[in-house]
Amino acid sequence: MTAAAVALSALVLSGCGGGADTDAPHDAEVPTTTTAAFPSPAEDAITYEVSAAGVTTAITGVEVDTGSPVFAAACDEAEAWFPVAGDRDVQAYLEAVQQEPDWPEHTPERHALVIAAAETAASGSC
């Protein structure tokens, strides 16, 4: 029931009886129903995409500066990891990175940067 419907019901119920019986007890509780409206996520909300294996593979709602020195360093780090692993599996790299103890402490922006750098490194474009 919407707030307007609750208010209308209260108005109609208060009008019942016409006020002729002013000695009626007022301690009877009238059941009320309330509803909560939950807002839908904003278009610019940060969302995480997670693989079936539980690896965060994408983050939307944040900007990644691919021209920053931090991005270049993350790209170089990923590029160095791929030959050691034997292939250019971005999800395997992200899984390894996300198992590091400090991963949860990073911001969504940093997570998005690492993911974008891994994808760039996998394509050989660092």
Short mmCIF file of C-alpha atoms in Angstrom, two decimals:
data_model
loop_
_atom_site.label_atom_id
_atom_site.label_comp_id
_atom_site.label_asym_id
_atom_site.label_seq_id
_atom_site.Cartn_x
_atom_site.Cartn_y
_atom_site.Cartn_z
CA MET A 1 0.00 0.00 0.00
CA THR A 2 1.43 3.38 -0.90
CA ALA A 3 1.75 6.26 1.52
CA ALA A 4 -1.09 8.06 -0.26
CA ALA A 5 -3.36 5.03 0.13
CA VAL A 6 -2.48 4.77 3.84
CA ALA A 7 -3.26 8.46 4.31
CA LEU A 8 -6.55 8.11 2.42
CA SER A 9 -7.48 5.05 4.51
CA ALA A 10 -6.74 6.96 7.71
CA LEU A 11 -8.87 9.86 6.51
CA VAL A 12 -11.77 7.58 5.62
CA LEU A 13 -11.49 5.67 8.90
CA SER A 14 -11.39 8.87 10.93
CA GLY A 15 -14.60 9.96 9.23
CA CYS A 16 -16.45 6.78 10.22
CA GLY A 17 -18.81 7.07 13.18
CA GLY A 18 -19.53 10.73 12.60
CA GLY A 19 -18.11 11.72 15.99
CA ALA A 20 -21.43 10.98 17.76
CA ASP A 21 -19.84 8.51 20.15
CA THR A 22 -17.14 10.59 21.84
CA ASP A 23 -17.04 8.28 24.87
CA ALA A 24 -15.78 5.30 22.83
CA PRO A 25 -12.44 3.90 24.04
CA HIS A 26 -9.45 5.05 22.01
CA ASP A 27 -7.06 2.35 23.18
CA ALA A 28 -8.01 -0.08 20.42
CA GLU A 29 -5.07 -0.37 18.06
CA VAL A 30 -5.76 0.14 14.38
CA PRO A 31 -3.44 -2.03 12.32
CA THR A 32 -1.39 -0.05 9.87
CA THR A 33 0.65 -1.15 6.92
CA THR A 34 3.71 0.67 5.75
CA THR A 35 5.86 0.04 2.77
CA ALA A 36 9.38 1.11 1.98
CA ALA A 37 10.38 2.20 -1.45
CA PHE A 38 13.94 1.28 -2.35
CA PRO A 39 15.55 3.50 -4.95
CA SER A 40 16.93 1.85 -8.02
CA PRO A 41 20.70 2.10 -8.42
CA ALA A 42 21.90 5.32 -9.94
CA GLU A 43 23.22 5.14 -13.47
CA ASP A 44 26.66 6.08 -12.19
CA ALA A 45 26.68 3.49 -9.41
CA ILE A 46 29.77 1.34 -9.09
CA THR A 47 29.07 -2.28 -9.94
CA TYR A 48 31.34 -5.30 -9.87
CA GLU A 49 31.17 -8.12 -12.39
CA VAL A 50 32.30 -11.40 -10.89
CA SER A 51 33.02 -14.65 -12.74
CA ALA A 52 31.59 -17.99 -11.71
CA ALA A 53 34.94 -18.67 -10.02
CA GLY A 54 34.47 -15.58 -7.81
CA VAL A 55 37.02 -13.40 -9.61
CA THR A 56 36.17 -9.74 -10.16
CA THR A 57 36.54 -9.30 -13.90
CA ALA A 58 35.10 -5.82 -14.48
CA ILE A 59 34.00 -2.73 -12.59
CA THR A 60 31.63 -0.19 -14.07
CA GLY A 61 30.95 3.29 -12.82
CA VAL A 62 34.57 4.38 -12.38
CA GLU A 63 36.97 6.05 -14.76
CA VAL A 64 40.37 4.55 -15.53
CA ASP A 65 43.18 6.88 -16.58
CA THR A 66 45.07 4.68 -19.02
CA GLY A 67 47.66 7.40 -19.48
CA SER A 68 48.72 7.52 -15.85
CA PRO A 69 52.05 6.20 -14.59
CA VAL A 70 50.14 3.95 -12.17
CA PHE A 71 48.30 2.34 -15.10
CA ALA A 72 51.57 1.88 -17.00
CA ALA A 73 53.17 0.20 -13.98
CA ALA A 74 50.16 -2.11 -13.50
CA CYS A 75 50.21 -2.98 -17.19
CA ASP A 76 53.95 -3.77 -17.07
CA GLU A 77 53.41 -5.94 -13.99
CA ALA A 78 50.68 -7.94 -15.70
CA GLU A 79 52.72 -8.23 -18.88
CA ALA A 80 55.64 -9.66 -16.88
CA TRP A 81 53.32 -12.18 -15.16
CA PHE A 82 51.86 -13.71 -18.34
CA PRO A 83 55.06 -15.42 -19.60
CA VAL A 84 55.65 -16.92 -16.17
CA ALA A 85 52.11 -18.33 -16.19
CA GLY A 86 52.56 -19.69 -19.69
CA ASP A 87 49.62 -17.90 -21.30
CA ARG A 88 47.74 -14.62 -21.39
CA ASP A 89 44.76 -15.68 -19.28
CA VAL A 90 43.41 -12.44 -17.81
CA GLN A 91 41.15 -14.23 -15.33
CA ALA A 92 44.05 -16.32 -13.98
CA TYR A 93 46.09 -13.14 -13.51
CA LEU A 94 43.20 -11.36 -11.79
CA GLU A 95 42.63 -14.36 -9.54
CA ALA A 96 46.29 -14.26 -8.46
CA VAL A 97 46.19 -10.51 -7.86
CA GLN A 98 42.93 -10.68 -5.93
CA GLN A 99 44.38 -13.28 -3.55
CA GLU A 100 46.97 -10.79 -2.36
CA PRO A 101 46.23 -9.68 1.23
CA ASP A 102 46.03 -5.96 0.39
CA TRP A 103 43.54 -6.35 -2.51
CA PRO A 104 40.43 -5.70 -0.35
CA GLU A 105 41.98 -2.50 0.97
CA HIS A 106 42.18 -0.91 -2.49
CA THR A 107 39.50 1.40 -3.86
CA PRO A 108 37.13 0.47 -6.69
CA GLU A 109 39.13 2.87 -8.87
CA ARG A 110 42.34 0.94 -8.18
CA HIS A 111 40.56 -2.39 -8.82
CA ALA A 112 39.25 -1.10 -12.16
CA LEU A 113 42.72 0.15 -13.09
CA VAL A 114 44.32 -3.25 -12.38
CA ILE A 115 41.63 -5.04 -14.39
CA ALA A 116 42.00 -2.67 -17.34
CA ALA A 117 45.79 -2.96 -17.18
CA ALA A 118 45.55 -6.78 -17.21
CA GLU A 119 43.30 -6.68 -20.27
CA THR A 120 45.67 -4.26 -22.01
CA ALA A 121 48.68 -6.42 -21.17
CA ALA A 122 46.93 -9.58 -22.40
CA SER A 123 46.37 -7.91 -25.77
CA GLY A 124 50.04 -6.89 -25.91
CA SER A 125 49.25 -3.18 -25.88
CA CYS A 126 51.14 -1.88 -22.83
#
